[in-house]
Short mmCIF file of C-alpha atoms in Angstrom, two decimals:
data_model
loop_
_atom_site.label_atom_id
_atom_site.label_comp_id
_atom_site.label_asym_id
_atom_site.label_seq_id
_atom_site.Cartn_x
_atom_site.Cartn_y
_atom_site.Cartn_z
CA MET A 1 -0.01 0.22 0.22
CA ASP A 2 0.91 3.68 -0.51
CA CYS A 3 1.27 6.13 2.02
CA SER A 4 -1.65 8.34 0.94
CA ASP A 5 -3.53 9.98 3.68
CA ASP A 6 -6.68 9.72 1.58
CA GLU A 7 -9.09 7.13 2.03
CA GLN A 8 -10.49 6.50 -1.29
CA VAL A 9 -14.20 4.90 -2.16
CA LEU A 10 -13.43 2.28 -4.03
CA SER A 11 -15.70 0.01 -6.39
CA PRO A 12 -18.52 -1.69 -4.77
CA ALA A 13 -16.18 -5.04 -3.83
CA VAL A 14 -15.54 -5.35 -0.32
CA VAL A 15 -13.57 -7.45 1.85
CA GLN A 16 -15.96 -9.88 2.96
CA PRO A 17 -15.63 -12.10 6.89
CA VAL A 18 -15.90 -15.40 8.00
CA ARG A 19 -19.10 -16.41 8.19
CA ARG A 20 -21.17 -17.07 11.66
CA GLY A 21 -20.91 -20.59 12.27
CA ARG A 22 -17.36 -21.38 11.07
CA SER A 23 -14.67 -22.29 13.43
CA SER A 24 -12.63 -19.23 14.43
CA ASN A 25 -8.93 -21.13 13.12
CA LEU A 26 -7.29 -19.11 16.16
CA GLU A 27 -6.83 -22.70 18.62
CA ILE A 28 -4.25 -23.83 16.96
CA PRO A 29 -1.59 -20.12 17.32
CA VAL A 30 -3.32 -19.70 20.60
CA PHE A 31 -2.46 -23.14 21.69
CA LEU A 32 1.36 -22.78 20.30
CA LEU A 33 1.26 -19.64 22.04
CA PHE A 34 0.47 -20.80 25.64
CA TYR A 35 2.60 -23.59 25.13
CA ALA A 36 5.46 -21.31 24.35
CA TRP A 37 4.90 -19.47 27.25
CA ASN A 38 4.18 -22.31 29.91
CA VAL A 39 7.43 -24.04 28.23
CA SER A 40 9.46 -21.36 29.08
CA THR A 41 8.15 -19.51 32.27
CA PRO A 42 9.69 -21.79 34.92
CA VAL A 43 12.95 -22.05 33.41
CA LEU A 44 12.83 -18.59 32.63
CA THR A 45 12.52 -18.12 36.44
CA ASP A 46 14.97 -21.11 37.32
CA GLN A 47 17.39 -18.97 35.10
CA ILE A 48 17.15 -15.66 36.45
CA ILE A 49 17.87 -16.75 39.73
CA TYR A 50 20.79 -18.59 39.12
CA GLN A 51 22.17 -15.37 36.89
CA ALA A 52 21.19 -13.75 39.98
CA CYS A 53 22.82 -15.86 42.51
CA THR A 54 26.26 -16.36 40.47
CA ILE A 55 26.75 -12.26 39.00
CA SER A 56 24.56 -9.95 41.04
CA LEU A 57 25.11 -11.95 44.65
CA ALA A 58 28.55 -13.15 43.23
CA ALA A 59 27.95 -16.66 45.20
CA ASN A 60 29.72 -20.14 44.18
CA VAL A 61 28.73 -21.51 40.83
CA SER A 62 29.38 -24.55 42.41
CA ASP A 63 26.66 -23.47 45.23
CA CYS A 64 24.42 -21.81 42.82
CA ALA A 65 23.86 -24.69 40.51
CA LYS A 66 22.55 -26.88 43.38
CA LEU A 67 19.68 -24.05 43.59
CA GLY A 68 15.94 -26.00 42.99
CA HIS A 69 17.34 -29.41 44.13
CA GLU A 70 15.81 -31.60 46.16
CA HIS A 71 17.55 -32.01 49.51
CA GLU A 72 19.47 -29.35 49.67
CA SER A 73 21.79 -27.93 52.78
CA PRO A 74 21.11 -25.67 54.87
CA GLU A 75 23.82 -23.32 53.36
CA VAL A 76 22.07 -23.45 50.10
CA LEU A 77 18.72 -22.93 51.69
CA ASP A 78 20.63 -19.71 52.75
CA LEU A 79 21.60 -18.82 49.42
CA GLU A 80 17.77 -19.75 48.16
CA ALA A 81 16.53 -16.82 50.57
CA ARG A 82 19.33 -14.30 49.91
CA VAL A 83 18.33 -14.62 46.18
CA GLN A 84 14.77 -14.89 45.96
CA PRO A 85 13.91 -11.66 46.78
CA TYR A 86 16.64 -9.95 44.38
CA THR A 87 14.53 -12.40 41.67
CA ALA A 88 10.97 -11.69 42.81
CA ASP A 89 11.76 -7.64 42.27
CA ILE A 90 12.71 -8.49 38.68
CA LEU A 91 9.80 -10.80 38.09
CA MET A 92 8.03 -7.76 39.39
CA VAL A 93 9.09 -5.56 36.95
CA GLU A 94 8.15 -8.14 34.21
CA ALA A 95 4.42 -7.88 35.25
CA LEU A 96 4.36 -4.10 35.28
CA SER A 97 5.92 -3.93 31.96
CA ASP A 98 3.36 -6.45 30.56
CA SER A 99 0.74 -4.04 32.07
CA ILE A 100 0.91 -0.37 32.03
CA LEU A 101 1.78 0.02 28.14
CA PRO A 102 -0.46 -2.51 27.01
CA ALA A 103 -3.51 -1.22 28.75
CA ALA A 104 -2.85 2.07 26.92
CA LEU A 105 -2.20 0.52 23.88
CA ASN A 106 -5.56 -1.71 24.12
CA LEU A 107 -7.75 1.23 24.60
CA PHE A 108 -6.43 2.44 20.93
CA ILE A 109 -6.16 -0.69 19.17
CA GLY A 110 -9.61 -2.34 20.03
CA PRO A 111 -11.78 0.73 18.40
CA TRP A 112 -9.34 0.81 15.95
CA SER A 113 -9.69 -3.16 14.99
CA ASP A 114 -13.42 -2.65 14.72
CA ARG A 115 -12.78 -0.49 11.83
CA TYR A 116 -9.73 -1.99 9.88
CA GLY A 117 -10.19 -5.60 11.04
CA ARG A 118 -8.80 -7.75 13.75
CA LYS A 119 -6.11 -9.73 11.30
CA PRO A 120 -3.69 -7.12 11.73
CA VAL A 121 -3.70 -7.05 15.09
CA LEU A 122 -3.07 -10.51 15.72
CA LEU A 123 -0.29 -10.48 13.36
CA LEU A 124 1.43 -7.70 15.64
CA THR A 125 0.97 -9.64 18.41
CA PHE A 126 1.91 -12.90 18.00
CA SER A 127 5.20 -11.33 16.34
CA GLY A 128 5.89 -9.01 19.21
CA PHE A 129 6.19 -12.26 21.34
CA ALA A 130 7.82 -14.05 19.19
CA LEU A 131 11.08 -11.51 19.00
CA SER A 132 10.86 -11.28 22.90
CA LEU A 133 11.18 -14.61 23.04
CA ALA A 134 13.84 -14.62 20.57
CA MET A 135 15.77 -11.89 22.74
CA ILE A 136 15.83 -14.06 25.85
CA THR A 137 16.96 -17.13 23.49
CA ALA A 138 19.77 -14.95 22.66
CA PHE A 139 20.82 -13.19 26.13
CA CYS A 140 20.48 -16.82 27.81
CA GLY A 141 22.73 -17.89 24.91
CA TRP A 142 25.28 -15.08 25.86
CA SER A 143 24.99 -15.70 29.30
CA ARG A 144 27.05 -19.30 28.84
CA TRP A 145 30.12 -17.51 27.50
CA TYR A 146 29.74 -14.23 29.03
CA PRO A 147 28.55 -12.44 32.51
CA LEU A 148 25.06 -11.23 31.84
CA ASP A 149 23.10 -9.23 35.02
CA PRO A 150 19.38 -11.15 34.60
CA TRP A 151 18.18 -7.66 35.02
CA ILE A 152 18.99 -8.28 31.04
CA TYR A 153 15.95 -9.88 30.58
CA THR A 154 13.79 -6.59 31.36
CA PHE A 155 14.60 -5.85 28.08
CA ALA A 156 13.32 -9.01 26.28
CA PHE A 157 9.45 -8.20 27.64
CA ILE A 158 9.52 -4.45 25.61
CA PRO A 159 8.60 -6.04 21.88
CA SER A 160 5.46 -7.57 23.60
CA ALA A 161 4.44 -4.65 25.45
CA LEU A 162 5.11 -2.62 22.49
CA SER A 163 2.79 -4.81 20.53
CA GLY A 164 0.32 -5.00 23.71
CA SER A 165 1.13 -8.12 25.25
CA VAL A 166 -1.67 -10.75 26.17
CA CYS A 167 -3.93 -8.04 27.04
CA THR A 168 -4.30 -7.01 23.00
CA LEU A 169 -4.43 -10.52 21.97
CA MET A 170 -6.67 -11.94 23.91
CA SER A 171 -9.28 -9.04 23.58
CA THR A 172 -8.59 -9.42 19.81
CA VAL A 173 -9.44 -13.31 20.06
CA TYR A 174 -12.32 -12.73 22.24
CA CYS A 175 -14.10 -10.08 19.66
CA TYR A 176 -12.69 -12.58 16.88
CA ILE A 177 -15.37 -15.10 17.86
CA ALA A 178 -17.52 -12.80 18.96
CA ASP A 179 -17.83 -11.65 15.39
CA VAL A 180 -17.81 -15.13 13.82
CA THR A 181 -20.26 -16.74 16.32
CA SER A 182 -24.12 -16.49 17.13
CA GLU A 183 -25.22 -15.50 20.62
CA ARG A 184 -26.09 -19.12 21.23
CA GLU A 185 -22.62 -20.78 20.62
CA ARG A 186 -20.34 -18.04 21.78
CA GLY A 187 -20.31 -19.91 25.29
CA ALA A 188 -19.31 -22.76 23.87
CA LYS A 189 -16.72 -21.21 21.39
CA MET A 190 -14.88 -19.27 23.89
CA ALA A 191 -14.72 -22.13 26.38
CA LEU A 192 -13.39 -24.37 23.26
CA LEU A 193 -11.06 -21.67 23.00
CA ASP A 194 -9.61 -21.81 26.63
CA THR A 195 -9.67 -25.59 26.05
CA SER A 196 -6.90 -25.17 23.43
CA LEU A 197 -5.40 -22.51 25.53
CA TYR A 198 -4.66 -25.17 28.59
CA GLY A 199 -3.81 -27.18 26.21
CA GLY A 200 -1.02 -25.28 25.10
CA MET A 201 -0.34 -24.98 28.90
CA LEU A 202 -0.62 -28.79 29.37
CA ALA A 203 1.95 -29.48 26.77
CA GLY A 204 4.40 -27.08 27.76
CA SER A 205 4.22 -28.05 31.52
CA LEU A 206 4.48 -31.69 30.73
CA SER A 207 7.41 -31.03 28.19
CA SER A 208 9.61 -28.53 29.99
CA SER A 209 11.04 -29.99 32.79
CA TYR A 210 12.15 -32.87 30.19
CA ILE A 211 13.83 -30.54 27.47
CA LEU A 212 15.25 -28.59 30.45
CA ARG A 213 17.24 -31.93 31.78
CA LYS A 214 18.09 -33.51 28.27
CA THR A 215 19.56 -30.22 26.92
CA ASN A 216 19.84 -26.56 28.32
CA ALA A 217 17.69 -23.66 29.10
CA THR A 218 18.69 -21.71 25.69
CA THR A 219 16.93 -24.73 23.81
CA VAL A 220 13.91 -24.13 25.90
CA PHE A 221 13.71 -20.84 24.81
CA ALA A 222 14.39 -21.39 21.48
CA ILE A 223 11.78 -23.93 21.05
CA ALA A 224 9.29 -21.45 22.78
CA ALA A 225 10.64 -19.03 20.43
CA GLY A 226 9.95 -22.04 17.35
CA ALA A 227 6.44 -22.40 18.38
CA VAL A 228 5.19 -18.50 18.77
CA PHE A 229 6.69 -17.91 14.68
CA LEU A 230 4.49 -21.31 13.68
CA ALA A 231 1.90 -19.26 15.31
CA VAL A 232 2.97 -16.02 13.27
CA LEU A 233 2.31 -17.94 10.36
CA HIS A 234 -0.46 -19.81 10.83
CA VAL A 235 -2.12 -16.32 11.49
CA ALA A 236 -0.70 -15.15 8.23
CA LEU A 237 -1.63 -17.94 6.33
CA ARG A 238 -4.93 -19.46 7.58
CA VAL A 239 -6.92 -16.74 9.46
CA ARG A 240 -9.89 -14.72 7.34
CA GLU A 241 -10.59 -11.17 8.40
CA SER A 242 -13.41 -11.20 10.55
CA VAL A 243 -14.72 -7.98 10.40
CA HIS A 244 -16.48 -6.22 7.24
CA ILE A 245 -14.60 -3.54 6.55
CA ARG A 246 -16.61 -0.54 4.43
CA ARG A 247 -15.76 0.08 0.97
CA HIS A 248 -14.12 3.38 1.43
CA ARG A 249 -11.29 1.85 4.64
CA VAL A 250 -10.47 -1.30 1.76
CA ASP A 251 -7.30 0.26 0.40
CA VAL A 252 -6.31 3.15 3.35
CA GLY A 253 -2.93 4.20 2.89
CA CYS A 254 -0.56 3.01 5.94
CA CYS A 255 -0.01 6.71 7.16
CA THR A 256 -3.93 6.91 7.28
CA LYS A 257 -4.66 3.88 9.28
CA LEU A 258 -1.66 4.70 12.07
CA ARG A 259 -3.08 8.38 12.38
CA HIS A 260 -6.45 6.71 12.96
CA LEU A 261 -4.96 4.38 15.78
CA PHE A 262 -3.64 7.25 18.02
CA ARG A 263 -7.31 8.89 17.86
CA LEU A 264 -8.07 10.13 21.37
CA ASP A 265 -11.87 10.20 19.84
CA MET A 266 -11.67 7.09 19.95
CA VAL A 267 -10.68 6.40 23.51
CA VAL A 268 -13.51 8.63 24.51
CA ASP A 269 -15.82 7.03 22.79
CA THR A 270 -14.91 3.53 23.81
CA VAL A 271 -14.84 4.21 27.39
CA ARG A 272 -18.72 6.19 26.71
CA THR A 273 -19.83 3.02 25.28
CA CYS A 274 -18.82 1.31 28.03
CA PHE A 275 -20.49 3.23 30.10
CA GLN A 276 -23.79 4.19 28.40
CA TRP A 277 -27.25 3.18 29.59
CA ARG A 278 -28.80 -0.19 28.36
CA PRO A 279 -31.93 -1.81 29.13
CA HIS A 280 -32.45 -5.44 30.77
CA TYR A 281 -29.91 -4.17 33.11
CA ASP A 282 -27.21 -5.16 30.75
CA ARG A 283 -24.65 -1.88 31.41
CA ALA A 284 -24.44 -3.10 34.99
CA ILE A 285 -24.13 -6.29 33.86
CA ILE A 286 -21.13 -5.32 31.56
CA LEU A 287 -19.01 -3.39 34.59
CA LEU A 288 -19.88 -5.99 36.81
CA GLY A 289 -18.10 -8.54 34.68
CA VAL A 290 -14.92 -6.22 33.88
CA VAL A 291 -14.63 -6.23 37.34
CA ALA A 292 -15.18 -9.72 37.90
CA LEU A 293 -12.46 -10.49 34.67
CA GLY A 294 -10.02 -7.75 36.52
CA GLY A 295 -10.29 -9.42 39.90
CA ASN A 296 -9.67 -12.73 38.04
CA ILE A 297 -6.30 -11.34 36.65
CA PHE A 298 -5.35 -9.65 40.29
CA ALA A 299 -5.65 -12.71 41.99
CA LEU A 300 -3.69 -14.98 39.50
CA GLU A 301 -0.73 -12.65 38.84
CA ASP A 302 0.56 -14.58 41.93
CA THR A 303 1.21 -17.52 39.37
CA HIS A 304 3.42 -15.15 37.56
CA THR A 305 5.18 -13.48 40.61
CA VAL A 306 5.84 -15.64 43.48
CA PHE A 307 3.98 -19.24 43.23
CA PHE A 308 6.83 -20.82 41.79
CA LEU A 309 8.99 -19.15 44.40
CA PHE A 310 7.04 -20.44 47.26
CA LEU A 311 6.95 -23.60 45.40
CA ARG A 312 10.81 -23.56 45.87
CA LYS A 313 10.70 -22.40 49.46
CA HIS A 314 7.77 -24.23 51.38
CA PHE A 315 8.51 -27.58 49.57
CA ASN A 316 11.95 -27.75 48.04
CA TRP A 317 10.11 -28.04 45.05
CA SER A 318 12.65 -28.57 41.59
CA VAL A 319 11.15 -27.88 38.15
CA ARG A 320 10.50 -30.87 37.19
CA LYS A 321 7.81 -31.19 39.93
CA TYR A 322 6.30 -27.78 39.45
CA THR A 323 5.77 -28.44 35.90
CA PHE A 324 4.03 -31.87 36.64
CA TYR A 325 1.69 -29.86 39.58
CA SER A 326 0.85 -27.34 36.51
CA ALA A 327 0.15 -29.65 33.99
CA THR A 328 -1.97 -32.04 36.99
CA GLU A 329 -3.90 -28.78 37.53
CA THR A 330 -4.28 -27.55 33.61
CA VAL A 331 -6.15 -31.24 33.09
CA CYS A 332 -8.47 -30.59 35.59
CA MET A 333 -9.31 -27.12 33.96
CA ILE A 334 -9.90 -28.83 30.49
CA LEU A 335 -11.88 -31.29 31.92
CA GLY A 336 -13.84 -28.30 33.81
CA ALA A 337 -14.13 -26.06 30.87
CA LEU A 338 -15.87 -28.75 28.71
CA LEU A 339 -17.88 -30.15 31.95
CA GLY A 340 -19.25 -26.40 32.62
CA THR A 341 -19.95 -26.09 28.94
CA TYR A 342 -21.80 -29.19 28.05
CA GLY A 343 -22.55 -30.24 31.13
CA LEU A 344 -23.66 -27.07 33.43
CA ARG A 345 -24.91 -25.16 30.19
CA LYS A 346 -26.67 -27.87 28.19
CA VAL A 347 -27.46 -30.71 30.56
CA LEU A 348 -28.78 -28.54 33.44
CA GLY A 349 -29.78 -25.27 31.96
CA LEU A 350 -27.94 -23.03 33.68
CA THR A 351 -26.65 -19.33 32.19
CA GLU A 352 -23.39 -18.43 32.22
CA ALA A 353 -23.53 -16.09 35.09
CA ALA A 354 -24.41 -19.06 37.44
CA ILE A 355 -21.24 -21.19 35.81
CA ALA A 356 -18.60 -18.32 36.03
CA ALA A 357 -20.29 -18.17 39.88
CA VAL A 358 -19.54 -21.50 40.37
CA GLY A 359 -15.91 -21.35 38.84
CA PHE A 360 -15.18 -18.17 41.32
CA PHE A 361 -16.29 -20.34 44.29
CA CYS A 362 -13.73 -23.58 43.44
CA CYS A 363 -11.19 -20.85 42.52
CA PHE A 364 -11.60 -18.89 45.90
CA LEU A 365 -11.92 -22.67 47.59
CA ASN A 366 -8.18 -23.56 45.74
CA ALA A 367 -6.71 -20.51 46.82
CA ILE A 368 -7.15 -21.56 50.64
CA ALA A 369 -6.14 -24.98 49.90
CA ILE A 370 -2.77 -23.24 48.68
CA ALA A 371 -2.39 -20.61 51.75
CA GLU A 372 -2.97 -23.63 54.21
CA ALA A 373 -0.85 -26.49 52.49
CA ILE A 374 1.65 -27.51 55.32
CA GLN A 375 2.77 -30.84 53.27
CA SER A 376 3.20 -30.75 49.11
CA TRP A 377 0.74 -33.28 48.64
CA GLN A 378 -1.88 -30.80 50.29
CA LEU A 379 -1.72 -28.72 46.85
CA TYR A 380 -3.27 -31.65 45.27
CA LEU A 381 -6.33 -32.12 47.45
CA GLY A 382 -8.26 -29.69 45.62
CA ASN A 383 -7.44 -31.56 42.12
CA PHE A 384 -8.42 -34.80 43.78
CA LYS A 385 -10.51 -34.70 47.09
CA SER A 386 -13.48 -32.75 45.35
CA LEU A 387 -12.47 -33.50 41.82
CA PHE A 388 -15.40 -32.54 40.24
CA LEU A 389 -15.89 -29.40 42.00
CA PHE A 390 -12.44 -28.13 41.74
CA MET A 391 -11.84 -29.10 38.04
CA LEU A 392 -14.70 -26.35 37.01
CA LYS A 393 -12.38 -23.22 38.19
CA GLY A 394 -11.53 -23.43 34.65
CA VAL A 395 -15.24 -22.08 33.57
CA ALA A 396 -14.97 -18.84 35.63
CA ASP A 397 -13.20 -16.63 32.78
CA PRO A 398 -14.74 -17.97 29.26
CA MET A 399 -18.40 -17.64 31.17
CA THR A 400 -17.78 -14.55 32.42
CA ARG A 401 -16.82 -13.05 29.03
CA ALA A 402 -19.57 -14.70 27.18
CA PHE A 403 -22.47 -13.22 29.47
CA ILE A 404 -20.81 -9.79 28.97
CA SER A 405 -20.27 -10.74 24.97
CA ASN A 406 -23.90 -11.27 24.76
CA SER A 407 -25.16 -8.31 26.95
CA THR A 408 -22.71 -6.12 23.64
CA PRO A 409 -24.28 -5.08 20.94
CA PRO A 410 -22.20 -6.96 17.68
CA GLU A 411 -20.75 -3.54 16.56
CA ASP A 412 -19.84 -2.55 20.56
CA ASN A 413 -17.55 -5.75 20.82
CA GLY A 414 -14.26 -4.42 19.85
CA LYS A 415 -14.62 -1.48 22.39
CA ILE A 416 -15.80 -3.33 25.27
CA PHE A 417 -13.32 -6.06 25.51
CA ALA A 418 -10.66 -3.86 24.42
CA PHE A 419 -11.88 -1.66 27.92
CA THR A 420 -12.15 -5.14 29.49
CA SER A 421 -8.54 -6.04 28.53
CA SER A 422 -6.92 -3.21 29.43
CA PHE A 423 -9.18 -2.87 32.95
CA GLU A 424 -7.38 -6.46 33.57
CA ALA A 425 -3.93 -5.28 32.13
CA LEU A 426 -3.53 -2.76 35.05
CA MET A 427 -4.03 -5.05 37.87
CA PRO A 428 -0.67 -6.47 37.85
CA LEU A 429 0.26 -2.45 38.77
CA GLY A 430 -1.24 -3.23 42.52
CA ALA A 431 -1.00 -7.37 42.36
CA ALA A 432 2.40 -7.55 41.75
CA PRO A 433 3.62 -5.21 44.14
CA LEU A 434 1.24 -6.31 46.72
CA TYR A 435 2.36 -10.25 46.20
CA THR A 436 6.05 -9.42 46.14
CA TYR A 437 6.17 -7.33 49.04
CA LEU A 438 3.95 -9.74 51.39
CA TYR A 439 5.84 -12.54 50.27
CA LYS A 440 9.22 -11.06 51.02
CA ASN A 441 8.03 -9.88 54.63
CA THR A 442 6.56 -13.35 55.19
CA LEU A 443 8.82 -15.39 53.40
CA SER A 444 10.41 -16.86 57.19
CA TRP A 445 7.16 -17.36 58.87
CA TYR A 446 4.46 -18.23 56.49
CA PRO A 447 5.22 -17.98 52.87
CA GLY A 448 1.70 -19.01 51.90
CA ALA A 449 0.23 -15.63 53.31
CA PHE A 450 -0.02 -15.01 49.75
CA SER A 451 -2.48 -17.30 48.86
CA TRP A 452 -5.46 -14.86 51.32
CA ILE A 453 -5.21 -12.25 49.45
CA SER A 454 -6.08 -14.47 46.20
CA ALA A 455 -9.08 -15.93 48.09
CA GLY A 456 -10.57 -12.28 49.12
CA VAL A 457 -10.36 -11.40 45.80
CA PHE A 458 -11.69 -14.90 44.21
CA ALA A 459 -14.65 -14.55 46.76
CA MET A 460 -15.11 -11.06 45.47
CA CYS A 461 -15.80 -12.22 42.06
CA TYR A 462 -18.02 -14.76 43.04
CA CYS A 463 -20.20 -12.23 44.93
CA LEU A 464 -20.50 -10.32 41.27
CA ALA A 465 -21.55 -13.25 39.17
CA ILE A 466 -24.50 -13.99 41.92
CA THR A 467 -25.08 -10.55 41.30
CA VAL A 468 -25.09 -10.76 37.62
CA CYS A 469 -27.29 -13.96 38.02
CA ILE A 470 -30.05 -11.94 40.04
CA LEU A 471 -29.90 -9.02 37.54
CA ARG A 472 -30.60 -11.57 34.95
CA SER A 473 -33.20 -13.08 36.75
CA MET A 474 -35.00 -9.56 37.85
CA SER A 475 -34.67 -8.94 33.66
CA GLY A 476 -36.48 -12.00 32.96
CA ASP A 477 -34.09 -14.85 32.13
CA SER A 478 -33.96 -17.47 34.42
CA LEU A 479 -31.14 -19.17 35.85
#
């Protein structure tokens, strides 16, 4: 395309969207992305701990190599206690970089995708993740030959942050699904997408420690980067545009599109759309859903910041044990997503809001189990003792998005999901420092205290979902 500033009015031919009822075709790239996420995250934490030990604290290399192994000596345990606060600060910066800029960008990108399509945004976000993982691979490889401070990994988070990170990616993915599905099938399609997401996480968890044991950290990151590059190719070659682009926007110059990307009036319109009055309590339902999703992200931030550190400190777990636990939890969430969608929805006839309430209640119970765990086997209590109850925690997120989408006109999907994802992306601004501060200050006497924060937030989300059920019943919909 040229760099014309004029939007040309073309012939009647228009870009045709994907027909409703067709597969969204995004399950494969989402699977690959979250496979890369889970295969690399525990290894990256482990690598940061090792480099913080050898470079930042200048400890003995042989002692640092023993970190993360079972049956550590008292000297190594003391070294672990010195390294973990330093590592927690780096992970906190990572969490903040994935929240501040993406939250702002998403308010612009969401409305822009309503005008010019979802596919360019999908290509941008997947490419950002691929570049970030490529940089992590390069830094890890160089660290084998040159001493690199672990803070250098924070530079690798910049490409994903500049492209919108998970915030923009998942917002666009859910908009795409809303574009190509009917209201009746939307909940099932979102649950199917989340199943693909959990499947990628499961595959990553199962293979992470095995690949690390057979090769090294650099190879793990290279495989993760390769998986996301494959996702980029899939989006470029196999995913069709879902937005019906108006004739005068089909061949707009690149400068015009960029200028429209950063129009403040689009952000104002996005916020106005979210708060405007709607019949049948739809405005309240949308806003309650947005707050519940934000609370869900807030509570899950412990996994990204301190949960693996907690398992290393409290139970002396290695990457292998952590990945096995993560895989077990993911299997339960996959089964729960399918059971919640096809069992509670189609058999029992519950609404999306009622199923979301069940999911949040299960998350609440699971957080308490983590906080009170004394022996490592107790972490599996939530997954096995009441299997069919606890695995339903996987339905909370897709069912909440489904009832938000069902309360939103099709033309407002991009704006609503952009606002939702931006709100979610802001949660680590408070959650990451809070979890890090609490963990560092309770490390010596109550390492699991941070999970009580998660339990309280999930309890709030449960109450919000119940409120939506009440509003639905008041407007004439059954539970």
